[in-house]
Amino acid sequence: MRFDKTEELAPWCALNRIFGFAPKTGFALVRHYGSPGALFSADRKELGKILGEESGYLASMDRDVIGRESEGLEKLSGEGVHVLCIEDERYPELLKECEDPPAVLYVKSVSPPEEVFTSRPAVGVVGTRDITSYGKEWCTKIVSGMGSADRKPVIISGLAMGTDITAHIAALDAGLPTIAVMATGIDSVYPFRHGWYAERICGSPGSALVTDYPPGTVPRAINFLRRNRIIAGLSESVILIESRKKGGGMLTCSLAASYNRDVYALPGRIDDPFSEGCNELIARKAAEAVTGINSLLDSIGLGPASSSGRGSLKSRVYNIYKDREGADLAAGLSSLADLIYHNRDITLERLCQLTGMDFRETAAMAGILESDGIIATDLLRRCSINPNFM
């Protein structure tokens, strides 16, 4: 059944607001009283005996809470936000299977919830905020590969800096829907700089902003831990791109395993702190190592990626510049790009050593490649191929 009326949803929203960090307790009370509405109409003395007279939950369950939630729902309905309680037929089945699902989900999308939470395969992509060029390159490659697979998934992540936003952007660029699970209310975006991406996500068919936090919730560290269980719960498979030994990505993978989801990790250098978490999961056999795009897609059940027919990077760069800059410069630029491709994070000084060119000439050619989006450089002027060009 669908729950669209304010009077039906308001008690569920009140339950979620009060027991959001303890959903099992909230659901136990609903089972005892028969419905959220009956719970909030229950005798205070009886509730006091169940929860304890000094309970913070009891203090929050005042008579006006339903009215306040009703006012909030009226406002959200005019902003294109769908509110799904756990008994709504449109609530995602995968999440409902978990032991601690949220009572309510707030969903903002140009598509109706039934098109957002479809039978399409769902893949979570998570990792560190301090993503390296290696992680960004492979996150983009993996998600882009899914965009050319036989079965195209929805990509789920958390809208945070680093891995999350890289995954969302790669999904949209590959024509895949993506779901951003937020650690704030549906009426705000964190970090603020991702506001434009959030608009792009909720404006793309099949994509959505999702949260279980009530409107007005501001970002706090503890919010992200609660948010991670939704990323894990909505996903059939979770891929960890990069992580230290402790981090949100590691927690999400642990939750995913507890929900019987498949977990994958991108291996990294054994002395790289940003890959410590991934390497540890692989060593403990808590995650399967990502060793190639097609093998990963096959393991997830998406089928192989179709060949793009784009040719080698070197030939593609040459073809870009041969008419514009002439054959000689095109050959030099393509060779430099190929060298950067095989030497991620290479410095201009090292490029000079390998090419035999002077610094001024090398910097000028690197500048051309960077201005055309073929390479990217960091603050130390270390060069890598732009993942979006791969």
CSV table of C-alpha atoms in Angstrom, one decimal:
chain,number,residue,atom,x,y,z
A,1,MET,CA,0.0,0.0,0.0
A,2,ARG,CA,1.1,3.6,-0.7
A,3,PHE,CA,1.2,6.1,2.1
A,4,ASP,CA,0.6,9.6,0.6
A,5,LYS,CA,-1.6,11.3,3.2
A,6,THR,CA,-0.1,13.6,5.8
A,7,GLU,CA,-2.1,12.0,8.6
A,8,GLU,CA,-0.7,8.6,7.7
A,9,LEU,CA,2.9,9.7,7.4
A,10,ALA,CA,3.2,12.2,10.3
A,11,PRO,CA,3.3,9.5,13.0
A,12,TRP,CA,5.9,7.6,11.1
A,13,CYS,CA,8.0,10.8,10.7
A,14,ALA,CA,7.7,11.4,14.4
A,15,LEU,CA,8.8,7.9,15.2
A,16,ASN,CA,11.8,8.3,12.9
A,17,ARG,CA,12.7,11.7,14.4
A,18,ILE,CA,12.7,10.4,18.0
A,19,PHE,CA,14.0,6.8,17.5
A,20,GLY,CA,16.2,7.4,14.4
A,21,PHE,CA,19.3,6.3,16.2
A,22,ALA,CA,17.5,3.3,17.8
A,23,PRO,CA,15.1,2.0,15.1
A,24,LYS,CA,14.7,-1.4,16.8
A,25,THR,CA,13.3,0.3,19.9
A,26,GLY,CA,10.9,2.3,17.8
A,27,PHE,CA,9.7,-0.7,15.9
A,28,ALA,CA,9.3,-2.7,19.1
A,29,LEU,CA,7.0,0.0,20.4
A,30,VAL,CA,5.0,0.1,17.2
A,31,ARG,CA,4.5,-3.7,17.4
A,32,HIS,CA,3.4,-3.4,21.0
A,33,TYR,CA,0.8,-0.6,20.3
A,34,GLY,CA,-0.1,-1.7,16.8
A,35,SER,CA,0.8,1.5,14.9
A,36,PRO,CA,2.8,4.7,15.3
A,37,GLY,CA,-0.4,6.6,15.7
A,38,ALA,CA,-1.5,4.4,18.6
A,39,LEU,CA,2.0,4.8,20.1
A,40,PHE,CA,1.8,8.6,20.2
A,41,SER,CA,-1.8,8.4,21.6
A,42,ALA,CA,-0.8,6.0,24.4
A,43,ASP,CA,-1.1,6.7,28.1
A,44,ARG,CA,1.9,8.6,29.4
A,45,LYS,CA,2.1,6.5,32.6
A,46,GLU,CA,2.1,3.3,30.6
A,47,LEU,CA,4.8,4.6,28.3
A,48,GLY,CA,6.8,5.7,31.4
A,49,LYS,CA,6.7,2.2,32.7
A,50,ILE,CA,8.0,0.8,29.4
A,51,LEU,CA,10.7,3.4,28.6
A,52,GLY,CA,11.4,4.7,32.1
A,53,GLU,CA,10.2,7.9,33.6
A,54,GLU,CA,13.6,9.6,33.0
A,55,SER,CA,13.9,8.4,29.4
A,56,GLY,CA,14.8,11.1,26.9
A,57,TYR,CA,12.6,9.3,24.4
A,58,LEU,CA,9.6,9.8,26.6
A,59,ALA,CA,10.4,13.5,27.0
A,60,SER,CA,10.4,13.9,23.2
A,61,MET,CA,7.0,12.2,22.8
A,62,ASP,CA,4.8,15.3,23.5
A,63,ARG,CA,1.3,15.8,22.2
A,64,ASP,CA,2.4,18.4,19.6
A,65,VAL,CA,5.0,16.2,17.8
A,66,ILE,CA,2.5,14.9,15.3
A,67,GLY,CA,1.3,18.4,14.5
A,68,ARG,CA,4.9,19.6,13.9
A,69,GLU,CA,5.6,16.7,11.6
A,70,SER,CA,2.4,17.4,9.7
A,71,GLU,CA,3.4,21.0,9.0
A,72,GLY,CA,6.8,19.8,7.8
A,73,LEU,CA,5.3,17.3,5.4
A,74,GLU,CA,3.1,20.0,3.9
A,75,LYS,CA,6.2,22.0,3.1
A,76,LEU,CA,8.1,19.1,1.7
A,77,SER,CA,5.2,18.1,-0.7
A,78,GLY,CA,5.6,21.5,-2.4
A,79,GLU,CA,9.3,21.0,-2.8
A,80,GLY,CA,9.2,17.7,-4.8
A,81,VAL,CA,10.2,15.5,-1.9
A,82,HIS,CA,8.7,12.0,-1.5
A,83,VAL,CA,8.4,10.6,2.0
A,84,LEU,CA,8.3,6.8,2.3
A,85,CYS,CA,7.5,5.0,5.5
A,86,ILE,CA,8.7,1.4,5.9
A,87,GLU,CA,5.2,0.0,5.2
A,88,ASP,CA,4.9,1.9,1.9
A,89,GLU,CA,5.1,-0.5,-1.1
A,90,ARG,CA,7.6,1.9,-2.7
A,91,TYR,CA,10.1,1.6,0.1
A,92,PRO,CA,13.2,-0.3,-1.2
A,93,GLU,CA,13.0,-4.0,-0.5
A,94,LEU,CA,16.7,-4.5,0.0
A,95,LEU,CA,16.8,-1.9,2.8
A,96,LYS,CA,13.7,-3.4,4.4
A,97,GLU,CA,15.6,-6.8,4.7
A,98,CYS,CA,18.2,-5.3,7.0
A,99,GLU,CA,17.9,-5.6,10.8
A,100,ASP,CA,17.9,-1.9,11.4
A,101,PRO,CA,16.2,-0.1,8.5
A,102,PRO,CA,15.1,3.5,8.9
A,103,ALA,CA,11.4,4.0,9.6
A,104,VAL,CA,11.2,6.8,7.0
A,105,LEU,CA,13.1,7.8,3.9
A,106,TYR,CA,13.0,11.3,2.4
A,107,VAL,CA,13.6,11.1,-1.4
A,108,LYS,CA,14.2,14.0,-3.8
A,109,SER,CA,14.1,13.2,-7.5
A,110,VAL,CA,12.5,14.1,-10.8
A,111,SER,CA,11.5,10.4,-10.9
A,112,PRO,CA,8.9,8.7,-8.7
A,113,PRO,CA,10.3,6.5,-5.9
A,114,GLU,CA,9.2,3.3,-7.7
A,115,GLU,CA,11.5,4.3,-10.6
A,116,VAL,CA,14.4,5.1,-8.2
A,117,PHE,CA,14.2,1.9,-6.2
A,118,THR,CA,13.8,-0.5,-9.1
A,119,SER,CA,15.0,-4.0,-9.8
A,120,ARG,CA,18.1,-2.5,-11.4
A,121,PRO,CA,21.3,-3.9,-9.8
A,122,ALA,CA,22.6,-1.6,-7.1
A,123,VAL,CA,26.3,-1.1,-6.4
A,124,GLY,CA,27.7,0.9,-3.6
A,125,VAL,CA,31.0,2.7,-4.2
A,126,VAL,CA,32.7,4.0,-1.1
A,127,GLY,CA,36.1,5.1,0.2
A,128,THR,CA,38.2,7.9,1.6
A,129,ARG,CA,37.6,11.6,1.3
A,130,ASP,CA,41.4,12.0,0.7
A,131,ILE,CA,41.3,10.1,-2.6
A,132,THR,CA,44.6,9.8,-4.5
A,133,SER,CA,45.0,10.0,-8.2
A,134,TYR,CA,45.2,6.2,-8.3
A,135,GLY,CA,41.9,5.9,-6.5
A,136,LYS,CA,40.2,8.6,-8.6
A,137,GLU,CA,41.4,7.0,-11.8
A,138,TRP,CA,40.2,3.5,-10.8
A,139,CYS,CA,36.9,4.7,-9.3
A,140,THR,CA,36.2,6.4,-12.6
A,141,LYS,CA,37.3,3.4,-14.7
A,142,ILE,CA,35.1,1.0,-12.6
A,143,VAL,CA,32.0,3.1,-12.7
A,144,SER,CA,32.5,3.9,-16.4
A,145,GLY,CA,32.9,0.3,-17.1
A,146,MET,CA,29.5,-0.4,-15.5
A,147,GLY,CA,28.0,2.1,-17.8
A,148,SER,CA,28.9,-0.1,-20.8
A,149,ALA,CA,27.9,-3.4,-19.1
A,150,ASP,CA,25.1,-5.6,-20.3
A,151,ARG,CA,23.1,-4.9,-17.1
A,152,LYS,CA,23.5,-1.3,-16.0
A,153,PRO,CA,23.3,-0.7,-12.3
A,154,VAL,CA,22.5,2.3,-10.1
A,155,ILE,CA,25.5,3.6,-8.3
A,156,ILE,CA,25.1,4.4,-4.6
A,157,SER,CA,27.4,6.6,-2.5
A,158,GLY,CA,27.3,9.3,0.1
A,159,LEU,CA,27.9,12.7,-1.7
A,160,ALA,CA,31.0,13.3,0.4
A,161,MET,CA,34.3,14.7,-1.0
A,162,GLY,CA,36.8,12.3,-2.5
A,163,THR,CA,35.5,8.8,-3.5
A,164,ASP,CA,31.8,9.5,-3.1
A,165,ILE,CA,31.6,12.5,-5.4
A,166,THR,CA,34.0,10.9,-7.9
A,167,ALA,CA,31.6,7.9,-8.1
A,168,HIS,CA,28.5,10.1,-8.5
A,169,ILE,CA,30.1,12.1,-11.3
A,170,ALA,CA,31.4,9.1,-13.1
A,171,ALA,CA,28.0,7.5,-12.9
A,172,LEU,CA,26.2,10.5,-14.4
A,173,ASP,CA,28.8,10.9,-17.1
A,174,ALA,CA,28.4,7.2,-18.0
A,175,GLY,CA,24.6,7.5,-18.2
A,176,LEU,CA,24.0,5.6,-15.0
A,177,PRO,CA,21.5,6.7,-12.3
A,178,THR,CA,23.0,7.4,-8.9
A,179,ILE,CA,21.7,7.7,-5.4
A,180,ALA,CA,23.4,10.0,-3.0
A,181,VAL,CA,22.6,9.1,0.7
A,182,MET,CA,23.0,12.2,2.8
A,183,ALA,CA,24.0,12.7,6.4
A,184,THR,CA,21.8,15.8,6.7
A,185,GLY,CA,18.1,16.6,6.2
A,186,ILE,CA,16.8,16.6,2.7
A,187,ASP,CA,16.6,20.4,2.8
A,188,SER,CA,20.4,20.9,2.9
A,189,VAL,CA,23.5,19.6,1.2
A,190,TYR,CA,26.9,18.8,2.9
A,191,PRO,CA,29.5,19.7,1.9
A,192,PHE,CA,28.0,23.0,0.6
A,193,ARG,CA,30.3,22.9,-2.5
A,194,HIS,CA,28.5,19.8,-3.7
A,195,GLY,CA,25.2,21.7,-4.1
A,196,TRP,CA,25.5,21.8,-7.9
A,197,TYR,CA,26.2,18.1,-8.1
A,198,ALA,CA,23.2,17.5,-5.8
A,199,GLU,CA,21.0,19.4,-8.1
A,200,ARG,CA,22.4,17.4,-11.1
A,201,ILE,CA,21.7,14.2,-9.3
A,202,CYS,CA,18.1,14.9,-8.2
A,203,GLY,CA,17.5,16.3,-11.7
A,204,SER,CA,18.6,13.1,-13.5
A,205,PRO,CA,16.0,10.4,-14.2
A,206,GLY,CA,16.3,7.5,-11.9
A,207,SER,CA,18.8,9.3,-9.6
A,208,ALA,CA,17.9,10.7,-6.2
A,209,LEU,CA,19.0,12.4,-3.0
A,210,VAL,CA,18.0,10.1,-0.1
A,211,THR,CA,18.2,10.5,3.7
A,212,ASP,CA,16.5,9.3,6.8
A,213,TYR,CA,17.3,12.4,8.7
A,214,PRO,CA,14.4,14.9,9.3
A,215,PRO,CA,14.5,18.3,7.6
A,216,GLY,CA,16.7,20.7,9.5
A,217,THR,CA,19.3,18.1,10.5
A,218,VAL,CA,22.8,19.6,10.3
A,219,PRO,CA,25.9,17.5,9.6
A,220,ARG,CA,27.5,16.0,12.7
A,221,ALA,CA,30.2,13.3,12.8
A,222,ILE,CA,27.8,10.7,14.3
A,223,ASN,CA,25.3,11.3,11.4
A,224,PHE,CA,27.7,9.7,8.9
A,225,LEU,CA,27.9,6.5,10.8
A,226,ARG,CA,24.1,6.1,10.7
A,227,ARG,CA,24.1,7.1,7.1
A,228,ASN,CA,26.5,4.4,6.1
A,229,ARG,CA,24.1,1.6,7.0
A,230,ILE,CA,21.7,2.9,4.4
A,231,ILE,CA,24.4,2.9,1.7
A,232,ALA,CA,25.2,-0.7,2.6
A,233,GLY,CA,21.5,-1.7,2.9
A,234,LEU,CA,20.5,-0.2,-0.5
A,235,SER,CA,23.4,-2.0,-2.3
A,236,GLU,CA,23.7,-5.6,-3.5
A,237,SER,CA,27.4,-5.2,-3.8
A,238,VAL,CA,29.8,-2.7,-2.2
A,239,ILE,CA,33.2,-1.7,-3.6
A,240,LEU,CA,35.8,0.0,-1.4
A,241,ILE,CA,38.1,2.1,-3.6
A,242,GLU,CA,40.6,3.4,-1.0
A,243,SER,CA,40.6,3.5,2.8
A,244,ARG,CA,42.9,3.7,5.8
A,245,LYS,CA,42.6,1.0,8.4
A,246,LYS,CA,39.8,3.0,10.1
A,247,GLY,CA,37.3,5.0,8.2
A,248,GLY,CA,33.7,5.3,7.1
A,249,GLY,CA,34.3,3.1,4.0
A,250,MET,CA,35.6,0.3,6.3
A,251,LEU,CA,32.5,0.6,8.4
A,252,THR,CA,30.2,0.5,5.4
A,253,CYS,CA,31.9,-2.7,4.2
A,254,SER,CA,31.5,-4.3,7.6
A,255,LEU,CA,27.8,-3.4,7.6
A,256,ALA,CA,27.4,-4.7,4.0
A,257,ALA,CA,29.0,-8.0,5.1
A,258,SER,CA,26.6,-8.2,8.0
A,259,TYR,CA,23.7,-7.7,5.5
A,260,ASN,CA,25.1,-10.6,3.4
A,261,ARG,CA,26.1,-8.2,0.6
A,262,ASP,CA,29.1,-8.9,-1.6
A,263,VAL,CA,32.2,-6.8,-0.8
A,264,TYR,CA,35.0,-5.9,-3.1
A,265,ALA,CA,38.2,-3.9,-2.5
A,266,LEU,CA,40.7,-2.2,-4.9
A,267,PRO,CA,44.2,-3.4,-3.8
A,268,GLY,CA,46.9,-0.9,-3.5
A,269,ARG,CA,50.6,-0.7,-2.7
A,270,ILE,CA,51.4,-2.4,0.6
A,271,ASP,CA,53.1,0.7,2.0
A,272,ASP,CA,50.4,3.1,0.9
A,273,PRO,CA,48.3,4.2,4.0
A,274,PHE,CA,45.4,5.1,1.7
A,275,SER,CA,45.1,1.4,0.7
A,276,GLU,CA,45.7,-0.2,4.1
A,277,GLY,CA,42.0,-0.8,4.7
A,278,CYS,CA,41.5,-2.4,1.2
A,279,ASN,CA,44.5,-4.6,1.5
A,280,GLU,CA,43.5,-5.7,5.0
A,281,LEU,CA,40.0,-6.7,3.9
A,282,ILE,CA,41.5,-8.7,1.0
A,283,ALA,CA,44.0,-10.4,3.3
A,284,ARG,CA,41.3,-11.3,5.8
A,285,LYS,CA,39.2,-12.6,2.9
A,286,ALA,CA,36.5,-10.1,4.0
A,287,ALA,CA,36.5,-8.7,0.4
A,288,GLU,CA,37.3,-9.9,-3.0
A,289,ALA,CA,40.1,-8.1,-4.8
A,290,VAL,CA,39.3,-6.0,-7.8
A,291,THR,CA,41.8,-7.2,-10.4
A,292,GLY,CA,40.2,-6.0,-13.6
A,293,ILE,CA,37.0,-4.3,-14.9
A,294,ASN,CA,35.5,-7.2,-16.8
A,295,SER,CA,36.2,-9.8,-14.0
A,296,LEU,CA,34.6,-7.4,-11.5
A,297,LEU,CA,31.5,-6.8,-13.7
A,298,ASP,CA,31.2,-10.6,-14.2
A,299,SER,CA,31.5,-11.3,-10.5
A,300,ILE,CA,28.8,-8.7,-9.7
A,301,GLY,CA,26.6,-10.2,-12.4
A,302,LEU,CA,26.5,-7.2,-14.8
A,303,GLY,CA,28.1,-9.0,-17.7
A,304,PRO,CA,31.2,-7.8,-19.6
A,305,ALA,CA,31.8,-4.2,-20.6
A,306,SER,CA,31.4,-3.6,-24.3
A,307,SER,CA,34.4,-2.4,-26.2
A,308,SER,CA,34.4,1.3,-26.7
A,309,GLY,CA,36.5,1.1,-29.8
A,310,ARG,CA,38.3,4.3,-28.7
A,311,GLY,CA,41.8,3.0,-29.5
A,312,SER,CA,44.9,3.5,-27.4
A,313,LEU,CA,45.4,6.7,-25.4
A,314,LYS,CA,48.4,7.6,-27.5
A,315,SER,CA,46.6,7.3,-30.8
A,316,ARG,CA,43.6,9.2,-29.4
A,317,VAL,CA,45.8,12.1,-28.3
A,318,TYR,CA,47.6,12.2,-31.6
A,319,ASN,CA,44.3,12.3,-33.5
A,320,ILE,CA,43.2,15.3,-31.4
A,321,TYR,CA,46.2,17.4,-32.2
A,322,LYS,CA,47.4,16.3,-35.7
A,323,ASP,CA,45.2,18.7,-37.6
A,324,ARG,CA,45.2,21.5,-35.0
A,325,GLU,CA,48.9,21.5,-34.1
A,326,GLY,CA,50.6,19.5,-36.9
A,327,ALA,CA,52.0,16.1,-37.0
A,328,ASP,CA,55.3,16.8,-35.2
A,329,LEU,CA,53.7,18.5,-32.1
A,330,ALA,CA,50.9,15.9,-32.1
A,331,ALA,CA,53.5,13.1,-31.9
A,332,GLY,CA,55.3,14.9,-29.1
A,333,LEU,CA,52.1,15.5,-27.1
A,334,SER,CA,50.8,11.9,-27.6
A,335,SER,CA,54.2,10.5,-26.5
A,336,LEU,CA,54.2,12.8,-23.4
A,337,ALA,CA,50.6,11.7,-22.5
A,338,ASP,CA,51.5,8.1,-22.9
A,339,LEU,CA,54.5,8.5,-20.6
A,340,ILE,CA,52.3,10.2,-18.0
A,341,TYR,CA,49.8,7.4,-18.3
A,342,HIS,CA,52.4,4.8,-17.4
A,343,ASN,CA,53.9,7.0,-14.7
A,344,ARG,CA,51.1,8.2,-12.5
A,345,ASP,CA,51.9,11.3,-10.4
A,346,ILE,CA,55.1,12.0,-12.3
A,347,THR,CA,56.8,15.4,-11.8
A,348,LEU,CA,57.8,17.7,-14.6
A,349,GLU,CA,61.4,17.3,-13.6
A,350,ARG,CA,61.2,13.5,-14.0
A,351,LEU,CA,59.4,14.0,-17.4
A,352,CYS,CA,62.4,16.1,-18.5
A,353,GLN,CA,64.8,13.3,-17.5
A,354,LEU,CA,62.8,10.7,-19.4
A,355,THR,CA,62.1,12.8,-22.6
A,356,GLY,CA,65.4,14.7,-22.8
A,357,MET,CA,63.5,17.9,-23.3
A,358,ASP,CA,64.2,21.1,-21.3
A,359,PHE,CA,61.9,22.1,-18.5
A,360,ARG,CA,60.3,25.0,-20.4
A,361,GLU,CA,59.3,22.8,-23.4
A,362,THR,CA,58.1,20.1,-21.1
A,363,ALA,CA,56.0,22.5,-19.0
A,364,ALA,CA,54.5,24.1,-22.1
A,365,MET,CA,53.4,20.7,-23.6
A,366,ALA,CA,52.0,19.6,-20.2
A,367,GLY,CA,50.1,22.8,-20.1
A,368,ILE,CA,48.5,22.1,-23.4
A,369,LEU,CA,47.5,18.6,-22.3
A,370,GLU,CA,46.1,20.0,-19.0
A,371,SER,CA,44.1,22.8,-20.6
A,372,ASP,CA,42.4,20.3,-22.9
A,373,GLY,CA,41.5,18.0,-20.0
A,374,ILE,CA,43.8,15.1,-21.0
A,375,ILE,CA,46.0,15.3,-17.9
A,376,ALA,CA,45.5,16.7,-14.4
A,377,THR,CA,48.1,18.1,-12.0
A,378,ASP,CA,48.1,18.5,-8.3
A,379,LEU,CA,49.4,21.3,-6.1
A,380,LEU,CA,52.9,19.9,-6.5
A,381,ARG,CA,52.6,19.9,-10.3
A,382,ARG,CA,52.6,16.1,-10.4
A,383,CYS,CA,50.9,14.8,-13.6
A,384,SER,CA,48.4,12.1,-14.1
A,385,ILE,CA,45.9,11.2,-16.9
A,386,ASN,CA,42.5,12.8,-16.2
A,387,PRO,CA,40.2,9.9,-15.3
A,388,ASN,CA,37.4,11.5,-17.4
A,389,PHE,CA,39.6,11.2,-20.5
A,390,MET,CA,40.1,7.4,-20.0
